[in-house]
mmCIF file of C-alpha atoms in Angstrom:
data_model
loop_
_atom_site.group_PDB
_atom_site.id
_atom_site.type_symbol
_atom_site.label_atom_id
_atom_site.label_comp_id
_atom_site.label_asym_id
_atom_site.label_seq_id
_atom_site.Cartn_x
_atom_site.Cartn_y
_atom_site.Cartn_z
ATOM 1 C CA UNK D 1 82.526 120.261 80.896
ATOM 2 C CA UNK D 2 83.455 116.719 81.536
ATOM 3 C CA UNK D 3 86.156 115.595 84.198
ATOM 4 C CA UNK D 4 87.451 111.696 84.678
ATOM 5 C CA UNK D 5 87.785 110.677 87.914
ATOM 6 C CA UNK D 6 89.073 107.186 88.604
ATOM 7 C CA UNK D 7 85.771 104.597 89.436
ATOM 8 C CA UNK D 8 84.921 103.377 92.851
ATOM 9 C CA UNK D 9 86.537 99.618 92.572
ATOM 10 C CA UNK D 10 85.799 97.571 95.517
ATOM 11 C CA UNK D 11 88.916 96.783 97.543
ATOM 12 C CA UNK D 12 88.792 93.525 99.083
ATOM 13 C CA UNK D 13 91.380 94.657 101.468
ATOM 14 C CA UNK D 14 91.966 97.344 103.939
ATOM 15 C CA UNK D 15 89.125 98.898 106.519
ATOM 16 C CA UNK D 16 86.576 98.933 103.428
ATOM 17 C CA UNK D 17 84.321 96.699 104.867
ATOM 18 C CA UNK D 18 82.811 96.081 108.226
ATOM 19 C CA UNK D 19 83.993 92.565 108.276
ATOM 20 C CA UNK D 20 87.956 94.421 108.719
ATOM 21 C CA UNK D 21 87.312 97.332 110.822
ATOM 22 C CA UNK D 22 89.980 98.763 112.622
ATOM 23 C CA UNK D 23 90.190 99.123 115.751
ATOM 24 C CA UNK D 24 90.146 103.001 117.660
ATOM 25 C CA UNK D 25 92.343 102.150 120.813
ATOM 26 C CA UNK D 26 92.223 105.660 122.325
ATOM 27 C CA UNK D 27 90.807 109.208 121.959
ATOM 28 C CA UNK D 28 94.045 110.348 120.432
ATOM 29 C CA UNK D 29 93.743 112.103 116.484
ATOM 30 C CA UNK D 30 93.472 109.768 113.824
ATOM 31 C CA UNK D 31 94.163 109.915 110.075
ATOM 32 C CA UNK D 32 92.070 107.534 107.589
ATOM 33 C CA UNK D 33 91.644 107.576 103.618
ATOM 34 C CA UNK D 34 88.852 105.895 101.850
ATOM 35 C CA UNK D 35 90.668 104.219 98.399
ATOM 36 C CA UNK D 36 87.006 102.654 97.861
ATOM 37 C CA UNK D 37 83.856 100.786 98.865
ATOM 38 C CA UNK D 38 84.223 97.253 100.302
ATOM 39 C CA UNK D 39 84.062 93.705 98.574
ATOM 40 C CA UNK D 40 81.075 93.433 100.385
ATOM 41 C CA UNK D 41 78.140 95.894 99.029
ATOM 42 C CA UNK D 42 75.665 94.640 101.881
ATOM 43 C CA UNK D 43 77.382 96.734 104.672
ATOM 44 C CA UNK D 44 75.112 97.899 106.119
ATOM 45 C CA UNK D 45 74.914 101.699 105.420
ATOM 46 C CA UNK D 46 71.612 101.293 106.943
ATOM 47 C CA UNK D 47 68.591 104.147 108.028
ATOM 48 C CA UNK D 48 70.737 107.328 107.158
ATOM 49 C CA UNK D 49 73.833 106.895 104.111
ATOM 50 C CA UNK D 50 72.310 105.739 101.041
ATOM 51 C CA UNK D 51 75.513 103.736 99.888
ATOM 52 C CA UNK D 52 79.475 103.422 100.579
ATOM 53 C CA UNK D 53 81.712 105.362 97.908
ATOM 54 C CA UNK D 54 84.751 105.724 99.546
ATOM 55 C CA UNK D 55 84.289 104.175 102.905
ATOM 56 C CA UNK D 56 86.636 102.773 105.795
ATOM 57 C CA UNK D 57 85.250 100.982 109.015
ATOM 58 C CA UNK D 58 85.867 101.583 112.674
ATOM 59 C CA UNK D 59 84.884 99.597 115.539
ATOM 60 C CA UNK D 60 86.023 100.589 119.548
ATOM 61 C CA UNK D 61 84.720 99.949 122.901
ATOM 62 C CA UNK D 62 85.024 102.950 125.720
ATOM 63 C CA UNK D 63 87.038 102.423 129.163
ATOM 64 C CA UNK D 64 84.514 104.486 130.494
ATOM 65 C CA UNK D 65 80.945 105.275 130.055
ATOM 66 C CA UNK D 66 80.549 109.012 129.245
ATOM 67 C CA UNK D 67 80.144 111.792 126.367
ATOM 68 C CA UNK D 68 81.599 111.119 122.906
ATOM 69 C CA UNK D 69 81.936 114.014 120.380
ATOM 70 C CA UNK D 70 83.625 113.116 117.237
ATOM 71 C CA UNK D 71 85.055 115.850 114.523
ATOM 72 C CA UNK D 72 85.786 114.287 111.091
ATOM 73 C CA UNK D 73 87.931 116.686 108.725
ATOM 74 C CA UNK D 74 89.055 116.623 105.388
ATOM 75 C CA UNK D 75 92.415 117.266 104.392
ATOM 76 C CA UNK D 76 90.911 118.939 101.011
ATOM 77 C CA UNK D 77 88.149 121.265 102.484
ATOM 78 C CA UNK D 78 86.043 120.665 98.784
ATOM 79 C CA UNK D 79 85.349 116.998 100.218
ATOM 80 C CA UNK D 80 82.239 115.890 100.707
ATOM 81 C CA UNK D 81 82.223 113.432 104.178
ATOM 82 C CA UNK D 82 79.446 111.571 105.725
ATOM 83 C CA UNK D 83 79.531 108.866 108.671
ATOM 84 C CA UNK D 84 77.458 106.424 110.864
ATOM 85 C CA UNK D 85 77.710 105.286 114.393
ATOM 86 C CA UNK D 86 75.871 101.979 115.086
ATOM 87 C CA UNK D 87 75.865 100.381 118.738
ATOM 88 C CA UNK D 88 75.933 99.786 121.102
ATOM 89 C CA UNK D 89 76.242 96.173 120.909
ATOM 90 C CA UNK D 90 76.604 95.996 117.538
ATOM 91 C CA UNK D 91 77.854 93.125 115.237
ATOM 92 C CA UNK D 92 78.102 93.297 111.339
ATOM 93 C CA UNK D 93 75.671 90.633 110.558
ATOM 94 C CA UNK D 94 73.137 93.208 112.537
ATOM 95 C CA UNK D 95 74.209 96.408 112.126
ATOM 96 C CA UNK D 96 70.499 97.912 112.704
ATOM 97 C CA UNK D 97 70.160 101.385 112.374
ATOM 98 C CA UNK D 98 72.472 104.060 113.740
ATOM 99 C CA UNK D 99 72.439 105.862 116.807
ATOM 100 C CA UNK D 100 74.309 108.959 114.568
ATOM 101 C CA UNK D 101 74.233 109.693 111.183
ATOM 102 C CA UNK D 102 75.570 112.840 109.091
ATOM 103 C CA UNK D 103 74.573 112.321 105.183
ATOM 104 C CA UNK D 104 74.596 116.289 105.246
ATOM 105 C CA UNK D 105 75.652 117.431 101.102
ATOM 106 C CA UNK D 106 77.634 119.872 102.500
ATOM 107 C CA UNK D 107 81.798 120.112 102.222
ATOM 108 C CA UNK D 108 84.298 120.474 105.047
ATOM 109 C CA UNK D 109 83.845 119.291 108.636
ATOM 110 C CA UNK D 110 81.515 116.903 110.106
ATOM 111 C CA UNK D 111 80.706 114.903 113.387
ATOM 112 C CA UNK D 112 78.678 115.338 116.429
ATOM 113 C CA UNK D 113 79.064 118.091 118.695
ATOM 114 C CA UNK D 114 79.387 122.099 117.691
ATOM 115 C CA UNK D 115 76.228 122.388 119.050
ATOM 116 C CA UNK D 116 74.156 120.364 117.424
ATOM 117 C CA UNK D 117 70.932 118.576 118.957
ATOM 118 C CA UNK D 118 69.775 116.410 116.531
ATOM 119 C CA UNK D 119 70.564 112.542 116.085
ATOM 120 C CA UNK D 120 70.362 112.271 112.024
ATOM 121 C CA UNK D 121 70.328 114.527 109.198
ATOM 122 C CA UNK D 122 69.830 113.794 105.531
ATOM 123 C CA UNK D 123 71.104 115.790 102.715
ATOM 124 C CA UNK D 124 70.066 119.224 103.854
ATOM 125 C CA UNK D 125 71.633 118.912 107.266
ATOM 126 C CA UNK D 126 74.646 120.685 108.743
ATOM 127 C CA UNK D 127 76.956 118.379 108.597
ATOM 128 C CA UNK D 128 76.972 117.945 112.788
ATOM 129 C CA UNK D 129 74.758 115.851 115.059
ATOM 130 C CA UNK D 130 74.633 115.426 118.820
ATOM 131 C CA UNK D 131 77.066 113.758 120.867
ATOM 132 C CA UNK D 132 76.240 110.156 121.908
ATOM 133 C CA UNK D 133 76.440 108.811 125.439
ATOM 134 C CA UNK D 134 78.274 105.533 124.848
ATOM 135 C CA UNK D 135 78.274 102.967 127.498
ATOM 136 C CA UNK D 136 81.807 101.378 128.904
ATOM 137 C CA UNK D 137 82.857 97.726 127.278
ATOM 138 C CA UNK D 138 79.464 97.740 124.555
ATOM 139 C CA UNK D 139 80.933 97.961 120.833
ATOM 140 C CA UNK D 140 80.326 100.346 118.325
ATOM 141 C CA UNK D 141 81.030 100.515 114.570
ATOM 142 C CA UNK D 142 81.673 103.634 112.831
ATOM 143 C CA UNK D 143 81.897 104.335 108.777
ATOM 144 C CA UNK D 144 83.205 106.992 107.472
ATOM 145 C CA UNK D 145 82.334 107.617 103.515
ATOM 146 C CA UNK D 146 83.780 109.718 101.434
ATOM 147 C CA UNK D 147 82.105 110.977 98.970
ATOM 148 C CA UNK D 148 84.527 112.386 96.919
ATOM 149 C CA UNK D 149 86.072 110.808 94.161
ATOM 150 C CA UNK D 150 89.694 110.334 94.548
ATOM 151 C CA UNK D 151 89.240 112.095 97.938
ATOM 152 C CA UNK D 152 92.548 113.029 99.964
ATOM 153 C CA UNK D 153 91.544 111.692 103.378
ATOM 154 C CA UNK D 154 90.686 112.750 106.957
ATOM 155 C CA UNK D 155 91.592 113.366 109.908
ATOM 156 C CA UNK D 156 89.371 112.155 113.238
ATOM 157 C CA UNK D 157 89.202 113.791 116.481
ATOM 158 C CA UNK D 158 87.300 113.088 119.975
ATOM 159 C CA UNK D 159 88.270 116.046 121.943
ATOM 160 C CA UNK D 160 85.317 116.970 124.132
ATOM 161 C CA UNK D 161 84.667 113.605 124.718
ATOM 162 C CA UNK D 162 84.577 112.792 128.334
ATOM 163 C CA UNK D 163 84.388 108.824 127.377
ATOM 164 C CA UNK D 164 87.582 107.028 127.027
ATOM 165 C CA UNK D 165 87.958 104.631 124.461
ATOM 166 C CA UNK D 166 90.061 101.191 125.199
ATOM 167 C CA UNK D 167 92.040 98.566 123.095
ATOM 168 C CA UNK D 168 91.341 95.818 125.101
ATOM 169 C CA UNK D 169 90.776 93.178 122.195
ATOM 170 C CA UNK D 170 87.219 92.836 121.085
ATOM 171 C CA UNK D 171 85.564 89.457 121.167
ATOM 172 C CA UNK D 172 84.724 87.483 117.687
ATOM 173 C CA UNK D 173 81.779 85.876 116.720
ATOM 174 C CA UNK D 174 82.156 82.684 114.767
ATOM 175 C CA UNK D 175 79.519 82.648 112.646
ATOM 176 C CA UNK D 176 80.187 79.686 110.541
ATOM 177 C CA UNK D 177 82.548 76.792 110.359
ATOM 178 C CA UNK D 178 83.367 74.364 107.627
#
């Protein structure tokens, strides 16, 4: 059986590239949908996702230096989510590789916590990795893909974090001027 889905069109708008992330100014719930990948192919997506489908782009600094545990649902439990955590220190033009990654094939939930000891997984993972110790007023990026076409979006959650995350405004880099 064939099914049409509508293509992955790259949105030059939005949190779909890491150039426009937005900002996470506090441990509260979040909710995020992925319409598609970026204008810019080249972001990063580097050591653990193979590519950006349906991605958005997060970037925070913590208050405090502690724990961070991150739970990443769908709001269709058939959805297929995957994410990266680069940092700390991080910039888009040098993403490097990242401290978390969940690339698991699996559907449902993902993030790091629920147990889980290991940094990375590939396709036969769990869908869960280890918490991160994140260190107070570095930056970190986080994408969330979607891998899902048409996929119905997420929800994000830190609770047993014991890092808090701030809004202070992040600094820019100016990396060319004409």
């Amino acid at each position: 059986s064939i099914s049409c889905v509508p293509c992955a069109v790259r949105q030059a708008d939005g949190n779909s590239d890491c150039t426009a992330p937005t900002q996470i100014c506090s441990n509260g719930s979040f909710a995020g949908s992925s319409p598609g990948p970026g204008s810019n192919a080249a972001d990063g997506c580097t050591g653990c996702v193979t590519g950006e489908t349906y991605s958005n782009w997060y970037i925070f600094s913590p208050q405090t230096s502690g724990s961070l545990s991150l739970a990443i649902s769908p709001n269709v439990g058939t959805d297929d989510l995957d994410f990266a955590l680069y940092g700390p220190g991080a910039s888009c033009g040098s993403l490097g590789s990242p401290i978390r990654c969940s690339y698991a094939a699996g559907t449902g939930a993902t993030g790091m916590g629920n147990g889980a000891v290991d940094n990375s997984e590939d396709v036969n993972g769990n869908s869960w990795v280890a918490p991160v110790n994140v260190v107070a007023g570095q930056i970190y990026f986080l994408m969330i893909n979607n891998w899902t076409a048409g996929g119905a979006g997420y929800n994000v959650s830190f609770a047993g974090s014991t890092a808090s995350l701030d809004c202070t405004p992040l600094s820019v880099e100016l990396t060319s001027f004409s």
